[in-house]
CSV table of N, CA, C and O in Angstrom, one decimal:
chain,number,residue,atom,x,y,z
A,1,MET,N,79.4,108.9,93.3
A,1,MET,CA,80.6,108.8,94.1
A,1,MET,C,81.5,107.9,93.4
A,1,MET,O,81.2,106.9,92.8
A,2,ARG,N,82.8,108.3,93.4
A,2,ARG,CA,83.9,107.5,92.7
A,2,ARG,C,84.9,107.2,93.8
A,2,ARG,O,85.2,108.0,94.6
A,3,ILE,N,85.3,105.9,93.8
A,3,ILE,CA,86.2,105.3,94.8
A,3,ILE,C,87.4,104.7,94.1
A,3,ILE,O,87.2,103.9,93.2
A,4,LEU,N,88.6,104.9,94.6
A,4,LEU,CA,89.8,104.2,94.1
A,4,LEU,C,90.4,103.7,95.4
A,4,LEU,O,90.8,104.5,96.3
A,5,ALA,N,90.6,102.4,95.5
A,5,ALA,CA,91.2,101.8,96.7
A,5,ALA,C,92.4,100.9,96.2
A,5,ALA,O,92.1,99.9,95.5
A,6,LYS,N,93.6,101.3,96.5
A,6,LYS,CA,94.8,100.6,95.9
A,6,LYS,C,95.7,100.2,97.1
A,6,LYS,O,96.0,101.0,97.9
A,7,GLU,N,96.1,98.9,97.0
A,7,GLU,CA,97.0,98.4,98.1
A,7,GLU,C,98.5,98.4,97.6
A,7,GLU,O,98.8,98.2,96.4
A,8,ASP,N,99.4,98.8,98.5
A,8,ASP,CA,100.8,98.8,98.3
A,8,ASP,C,101.5,98.4,99.6
A,8,ASP,O,101.4,99.1,100.6
A,9,ASN,N,102.1,97.2,99.6
A,9,ASN,CA,102.9,96.7,100.7
A,9,ASN,C,102.0,96.7,102.0
A,9,ASN,O,102.4,97.0,103.1
A,10,GLY,N,100.8,96.2,101.9
A,10,GLY,CA,99.9,96.0,103.0
A,10,GLY,C,99.2,97.3,103.5
A,10,GLY,O,98.4,97.2,104.4
A,11,ILE,N,99.4,98.4,102.8
A,11,ILE,CA,98.7,99.7,103.1
A,11,ILE,C,97.7,100.0,102.0
A,11,ILE,O,98.2,100.1,100.8
A,12,VAL,N,96.5,100.2,102.3
A,12,VAL,CA,95.5,100.6,101.3
A,12,VAL,C,95.3,102.1,101.3
A,12,VAL,O,95.0,102.6,102.4
A,13,SER,N,95.4,102.7,100.2
A,13,SER,CA,95.1,104.1,100.0
A,13,SER,C,93.8,104.3,99.3
A,13,SER,O,93.6,103.7,98.2
A,14,VAL,N,92.9,105.0,99.9
A,14,VAL,CA,91.6,105.2,99.4
A,14,VAL,C,91.4,106.7,99.0
A,14,VAL,O,91.7,107.5,99.8
A,15,LYS,N,90.9,106.9,97.8
A,15,LYS,CA,90.5,108.2,97.3
A,15,LYS,C,89.0,108.2,96.9
A,15,LYS,O,88.6,107.3,96.2
A,16,VAL,N,88.3,109.2,97.4
A,16,VAL,CA,86.8,109.2,97.2
A,16,VAL,C,86.5,110.6,96.7
A,16,VAL,O,86.9,111.6,97.3
A,17,ILE,N,85.7,110.7,95.7
A,17,ILE,CA,85.1,112.0,95.2
A,17,ILE,C,83.6,111.8,95.3
A,17,ILE,O,83.0,110.8,94.8
A,18,ILE,N,82.9,112.7,96.1
A,18,ILE,CA,81.5,112.6,96.3
A,18,ILE,C,80.8,113.7,95.5
A,18,ILE,O,81.1,114.9,95.8
A,19,SER,N,80.0,113.4,94.6
A,19,SER,CA,79.2,114.4,93.9
A,19,SER,C,78.1,114.9,94.7
A,19,SER,O,77.1,114.2,95.0
A,20,HIS,N,78.2,116.2,95.2
A,20,HIS,CA,77.2,116.7,96.1
A,20,HIS,C,77.3,118.3,96.1
A,20,HIS,O,78.4,118.8,96.1
A,21,PRO,N,76.2,119.0,96.1
A,21,PRO,CA,76.3,120.5,96.1
A,21,PRO,C,76.9,121.1,97.3
A,21,PRO,O,77.5,122.2,97.3
A,22,ASN,N,76.7,120.5,98.5
A,22,ASN,CA,77.2,121.0,99.8
A,22,ASN,C,77.0,122.5,99.9
A,22,ASN,O,78.0,123.3,100.0
A,23,GLU,N,75.8,122.9,100.0
A,23,GLU,CA,75.4,124.3,100.2
A,23,GLU,C,75.3,124.6,101.7
A,23,GLU,O,74.7,123.8,102.5
A,24,SER,N,76.0,125.6,102.2
A,24,SER,CA,76.0,126.0,103.6
A,24,SER,C,74.7,126.6,104.2
A,24,SER,O,74.5,126.6,105.4
A,25,GLY,N,74.0,127.2,103.3
A,25,GLY,CA,72.8,127.9,103.7
A,25,GLY,C,73.0,129.4,103.9
A,25,GLY,O,72.1,130.2,104.2
A,26,SER,N,74.3,129.9,103.7
A,26,SER,CA,74.6,131.3,103.8
A,26,SER,C,74.9,132.0,102.5
A,26,SER,O,75.1,133.2,102.5
A,27,ARG,N,74.9,131.2,101.4
A,27,ARG,CA,75.2,131.8,100.1
A,27,ARG,C,73.9,132.3,99.4
A,27,ARG,O,72.9,131.7,99.6
A,28,LYS,N,74.0,133.4,98.8
A,28,LYS,CA,72.8,134.0,98.0
A,28,LYS,C,73.0,133.7,96.5
A,28,LYS,O,74.1,133.7,96.0
A,29,ASP,N,71.8,133.5,95.9
A,29,ASP,CA,71.8,133.3,94.5
A,29,ASP,C,71.8,134.6,93.8
A,29,ASP,O,72.0,135.7,94.4
A,30,GLU,N,71.7,134.6,92.4
A,30,GLU,CA,71.8,135.9,91.7
A,30,GLU,C,70.7,136.9,92.0
A,30,GLU,O,70.9,138.1,91.9
A,31,SER,N,69.6,136.4,92.5
A,31,SER,CA,68.5,137.3,92.9
A,31,SER,C,68.6,137.8,94.3
A,31,SER,O,67.7,138.5,94.8
A,32,GLY,N,69.6,137.3,95.1
A,32,GLY,CA,69.7,137.8,96.4
A,32,GLY,C,69.0,136.9,97.4
A,32,GLY,O,69.0,137.1,98.6
A,33,THR,N,68.4,135.8,97.0
A,33,THR,CA,67.7,134.8,97.9
A,33,THR,C,68.7,133.8,98.4
A,33,THR,O,69.6,133.3,97.7
A,34,LEU,N,68.6,133.5,99.7
A,34,LEU,CA,69.5,132.5,100.3
A,34,LEU,C,69.3,131.2,99.7
A,34,LEU,O,68.1,130.7,99.5
A,35,VAL,N,70.4,130.5,99.3
A,35,VAL,CA,70.3,129.1,98.8
A,35,VAL,C,70.2,128.2,100.1
A,35,VAL,O,71.0,128.3,101.0
A,36,PRO,N,69.1,127.3,100.1
A,36,PRO,CA,68.9,126.5,101.3
A,36,PRO,C,70.1,125.6,101.6
A,36,PRO,O,70.8,125.1,100.7
A,37,ALA,N,70.4,125.4,102.9
A,37,ALA,CA,71.4,124.5,103.3
A,37,ALA,C,71.2,123.0,102.8
A,37,ALA,O,70.0,122.6,102.8
A,38,HIS,N,72.2,122.4,102.3
A,38,HIS,CA,72.1,121.0,101.8
A,38,HIS,C,73.5,120.5,101.7
A,38,HIS,O,74.3,120.8,100.8
A,39,PHE,N,73.9,119.8,102.8
A,39,PHE,CA,75.3,119.4,102.9
A,39,PHE,C,75.4,117.9,103.5
A,39,PHE,O,74.5,117.5,104.1
A,40,ILE,N,76.5,117.3,103.3
A,40,ILE,CA,76.8,116.0,103.8
A,40,ILE,C,77.0,116.1,105.3
A,40,ILE,O,77.8,116.9,105.8
A,41,LYS,N,76.3,115.3,106.1
A,41,LYS,CA,76.4,115.4,107.5
A,41,LYS,C,77.2,114.2,108.1
A,41,LYS,O,78.0,114.5,109.0
A,42,GLU,N,77.0,113.0,107.6
A,42,GLU,CA,77.8,111.9,108.2
A,42,GLU,C,78.1,110.8,107.1
A,42,GLU,O,77.4,110.8,106.1
A,43,GLY,N,79.1,110.1,107.4
A,43,GLY,CA,79.5,109.0,106.6
A,43,GLY,C,80.0,107.8,107.4
A,43,GLY,O,80.5,107.9,108.5
A,44,PHE,N,79.8,106.6,106.8
A,44,PHE,CA,80.2,105.4,107.4
A,44,PHE,C,81.0,104.6,106.4
A,44,PHE,O,80.5,104.4,105.2
A,45,VAL,N,82.1,104.0,106.8
A,45,VAL,CA,82.9,103.2,105.9
A,45,VAL,C,83.1,101.8,106.6
A,45,VAL,O,83.4,101.7,107.8
A,46,THR,N,82.8,100.7,105.8
A,46,THR,CA,83.0,99.4,106.3
A,46,THR,C,84.0,98.7,105.5
A,46,THR,O,84.1,99.0,104.3
A,47,LEU,N,84.7,97.8,106.1
A,47,LEU,CA,85.7,96.9,105.4
A,47,LEU,C,85.3,95.5,105.6
A,47,LEU,O,85.2,95.0,106.7
A,48,ASN,N,85.0,94.8,104.5
A,48,ASN,CA,84.5,93.4,104.6
A,48,ASN,C,83.4,93.3,105.6
A,48,ASN,O,83.3,92.3,106.3
A,49,GLY,N,82.5,94.3,105.6
A,49,GLY,CA,81.3,94.2,106.5
A,49,GLY,C,81.5,94.7,107.9
A,49,GLY,O,80.6,94.7,108.7
A,50,GLN,N,82.7,95.0,108.3
A,50,GLN,CA,83.0,95.5,109.6
A,50,GLN,C,83.3,97.0,109.6
A,50,GLN,O,83.9,97.5,108.7
A,51,PRO,N,82.9,97.7,110.6
A,51,PRO,CA,83.1,99.2,110.7
A,51,PRO,C,84.6,99.5,110.6
A,51,PRO,O,85.4,98.9,111.2
A,52,LEU,N,84.9,100.5,109.8
A,52,LEU,CA,86.2,101.0,109.6
A,52,LEU,C,86.4,102.5,110.0
A,52,LEU,O,87.2,102.8,110.8
A,53,LEU,N,85.4,103.3,109.5
A,53,LEU,CA,85.5,104.8,109.8
A,53,LEU,C,84.1,105.3,110.0
A,53,LEU,O,83.1,104.8,109.4
A,54,GLU,N,84.0,106.3,110.9
A,54,GLU,CA,82.7,107.1,110.9
A,54,GLU,C,83.1,108.5,110.8
A,54,GLU,O,84.0,109.0,111.5
A,55,LEU,N,82.5,109.2,109.9
A,55,LEU,CA,82.8,110.6,109.6
A,55,LEU,C,81.7,111.5,110.0
A,55,LEU,O,80.5,111.2,109.7
A,56,GLN,N,82.0,112.7,110.6
A,56,GLN,CA,81.1,113.7,110.9
A,56,GLN,C,81.5,114.9,110.1
A,56,GLN,O,82.6,115.5,110.3
A,57,LEU,N,80.6,115.3,109.1
A,57,LEU,CA,80.9,116.4,108.2
A,57,LEU,C,79.9,117.6,108.5
A,57,LEU,O,79.0,117.4,109.3
A,58,GLY,N,80.1,118.7,107.8
A,58,GLY,CA,79.2,119.8,108.0
A,58,GLY,C,79.2,120.8,106.9
A,58,GLY,O,79.7,120.5,105.8
A,59,ALA,N,78.6,121.9,107.1
A,59,ALA,CA,78.3,122.9,106.1
A,59,ALA,C,79.5,123.5,105.5
A,59,ALA,O,79.5,124.1,104.4
A,60,SER,N,80.7,123.4,106.2
A,60,SER,CA,81.9,124.0,105.6
A,60,SER,C,82.6,123.2,104.6
A,60,SER,O,83.6,123.6,104.0
A,61,VAL,N,82.2,121.9,104.4
A,61,VAL,CA,82.8,121.1,103.4
A,61,VAL,C,82.5,121.6,102.0
A,61,VAL,O,81.3,122.0,101.7
A,62,SER,N,83.4,121.5,101.1
A,62,SER,CA,83.3,122.1,99.7
A,62,SER,C,82.3,121.2,98.9
A,62,SER,O,82.0,120.1,99.2
A,63,LYS,N,81.9,121.8,97.8
A,63,LYS,CA,81.1,121.1,96.8
A,63,LYS,C,82.0,120.0,96.2
A,63,LYS,O,83.2,120.1,96.0
A,64,ASP,N,81.3,118.9,95.9
A,64,ASP,CA,82.0,117.7,95.4
A,64,ASP,C,83.3,117.3,96.2
A,64,ASP,O,84.4,117.3,95.6
A,65,PRO,N,83.2,117.1,97.5
A,65,PRO,CA,84.4,116.9,98.3
A,65,PRO,C,85.2,115.7,97.9
A,65,PRO,O,84.7,114.7,97.4
A,66,PHE,N,86.5,115.8,98.1
A,66,PHE,CA,87.5,114.8,97.9
A,66,PHE,C,88.0,114.3,99.3
A,66,PHE,O,88.4,115.1,100.1
A,67,LEU,N,87.9,113.0,99.6
A,67,LEU,CA,88.3,112.5,100.8
A,67,LEU,C,89.4,111.4,100.5
A,67,LEU,O,89.4,110.7,99.5
A,68,GLN,N,90.4,111.3,101.4
A,68,GLN,CA,91.5,110.4,101.3
A,68,GLN,C,91.8,109.8,102.6
A,68,GLN,O,91.9,110.6,103.6
A,69,PHE,N,92.1,108.5,102.7
A,69,PHE,CA,92.5,107.9,103.9
A,69,PHE,C,93.2,106.6,103.6
A,69,PHE,O,93.2,106.1,102.5
A,70,LYS,N,94.0,106.1,104.6
A,70,LYS,CA,94.7,104.9,104.5
A,70,LYS,C,94.5,103.9,105.7
A,70,LYS,O,94.1,104.4,106.7
A,71,PHE,N,94.7,102.6,105.4
A,71,PHE,CA,94.5,101.6,106.5
A,71,PHE,C,95.3,100.4,106.0
A,71,PHE,O,95.6,100.2,104.9
A,72,ALA,N,95.5,99.5,107.0
A,72,ALA,CA,96.1,98.2,106.7
A,72,ALA,C,95.1,97.3,106.1
A,72,ALA,O,94.0,97.1,106.6
A,73,GLY,N,95.4,96.7,104.9
A,73,GLY,CA,94.5,95.9,104.2
A,73,GLY,C,95.2,95.1,103.1
A,73,GLY,O,96.4,95.2,102.9
A,74,LYS,N,94.4,94.4,102.2
A,74,LYS,CA,94.9,93.6,101.1
A,74,LYS,C,94.1,93.7,99.9
A,74,LYS,O,92.9,94.1,100.0
A,75,LYS,N,94.6,93.3,98.8
A,75,LYS,CA,93.9,93.3,97.5
A,75,LYS,C,92.7,92.3,97.7
A,75,LYS,O,92.8,91.3,98.4
A,76,GLY,N,91.5,92.7,97.1
A,76,GLY,CA,90.3,91.9,97.2
A,76,GLY,C,89.4,92.3,98.4
A,76,GLY,O,88.3,91.9,98.4
A,77,ASP,N,89.9,93.1,99.4
A,77,ASP,CA,89.1,93.6,100.4
A,77,ASP,C,87.9,94.4,99.8
A,77,ASP,O,88.1,95.0,98.8
A,78,ARG,N,86.8,94.4,100.5
A,78,ARG,CA,85.6,95.1,100.0
A,78,ARG,C,85.3,96.3,100.9
A,78,ARG,O,85.1,96.2,102.1
A,79,LEU,N,85.3,97.5,100.3
A,79,LEU,CA,84.9,98.7,101.0
A,79,LEU,C,83.5,99.1,100.7
A,79,LEU,O,83.1,99.0,99.5
A,80,SER,N,82.8,99.5,101.6
A,80,SER,CA,81.4,100.0,101.4
A,80,SER,C,81.3,101.4,102.1
A,80,SER,O,81.7,101.5,103.3
A,81,LEU,N,80.8,102.4,101.4
A,81,LEU,CA,80.7,103.8,101.9
A,81,LEU,C,79.3,104.2,101.8
A,81,LEU,O,78.6,103.9,100.8
A,82,ARG,N,78.8,104.8,102.9
A,82,ARG,CA,77.4,105.3,102.9
A,82,ARG,C,77.4,106.7,103.6
A,82,ARG,O,78.0,106.9,104.6
A,83,PHE,N,76.8,107.6,102.9
A,83,PHE,CA,76.7,109.0,103.4
A,83,PHE,C,75.2,109.5,103.5
A,83,PHE,O,74.4,109.0,102.8
A,84,THR,N,75.0,110.4,104.5
A,84,THR,CA,73.7,110.9,104.7
A,84,THR,C,73.8,112.4,104.7
A,84,THR,O,74.8,113.0,105.3
A,85,ASP,N,72.9,113.2,104.0
A,85,ASP,CA,73.0,114.6,104.0
A,85,ASP,C,72.0,115.3,104.9
A,85,ASP,O,71.2,114.6,105.5
A,86,SER,N,72.0,116.6,104.9
A,86,SER,CA,71.1,117.4,105.8
A,86,SER,C,69.6,117.3,105.4
A,86,SER,O,68.8,117.7,106.1
A,87,MET,N,69.4,116.8,104.2
A,87,MET,CA,68.0,116.6,103.7
A,87,MET,C,67.6,115.1,103.9
A,87,MET,O,66.6,114.6,103.3
A,88,ARG,N,68.4,114.3,104.6
A,88,ARG,CA,68.2,112.9,104.9
A,88,ARG,C,68.2,112.0,103.7
A,88,ARG,O,67.7,110.9,103.7
A,89,GLN,N,68.9,112.5,102.7
A,89,GLN,CA,69.1,111.7,101.5
A,89,GLN,C,70.3,110.8,101.8
A,89,GLN,O,71.3,111.2,102.4
A,90,GLU,N,70.2,109.5,101.4
A,90,GLU,CA,71.4,108.6,101.6
A,90,GLU,C,71.9,108.2,100.3
A,90,GLU,O,71.1,108.0,99.3
A,91,PHE,N,73.2,108.0,100.2
A,91,PHE,CA,73.8,107.5,99.0
A,91,PHE,C,75.0,106.7,99.4
A,91,PHE,O,75.6,106.9,100.4
A,92,SER,N,75.3,105.6,98.6
A,92,SER,CA,76.4,104.7,98.9
A,92,SER,C,77.1,104.2,97.7
A,92,SER,O,76.6,104.3,96.6
A,93,ALA,N,78.2,103.6,97.9
A,93,ALA,CA,79.0,102.9,96.9
A,93,ALA,C,79.9,101.9,97.5
A,93,ALA,O,80.1,101.9,98.7
A,94,GLU,N,80.3,100.9,96.6
A,94,GLU,CA,81.2,99.9,97.1
A,94,GLU,C,82.4,99.8,96.1
A,94,GLU,O,82.2,100.2,94.9
A,95,ALA,N,83.5,99.3,96.6
A,95,ALA,CA,84.6,99.1,95.7
A,95,ALA,C,85.5,97.9,96.3
A,95,ALA,O,85.5,97.7,97.5
A,96,ALA,N,86.2,97.3,95.4
A,96,ALA,CA,87.2,96.3,95.8
A,96,ALA,C,88.6,96.9,95.8
A,96,ALA,O,88.9,97.7,94.9
A,97,VAL,N,89.4,96.5,96.7
A,97,VAL,CA,90.8,97.0,96.8
A,97,VAL,C,91.5,96.3,95.6
A,97,VAL,O,91.4,95.1,95.5
A,98,ILE,N,92.3,97.1,94.9
A,98,ILE,CA,93.1,96.6,93.8
A,98,ILE,C,94.5,96.6,94.1
A,98,ILE,O,95.0,97.3,95.0
């Protein structure tokens, strides 16, 4: 996961790229076999340890999704992102606002 969090005049713009296959379970491979569903289900974002966002995602999200959001903040704030997928795998990342 890659995160860029940049502050401008008290507004923080966050850009996130999540490396994930995000298979819906309806696509077939070359041999005609269905590829099993494997997609990001939920995400949580905290700012300086306090909840900021909760995301509910699903099978329609693209491979390696790009997310973008803004909030009021300042340089040095700490963002923490945690995602869980349909196979109960968890992955997380942290970044400081620049």
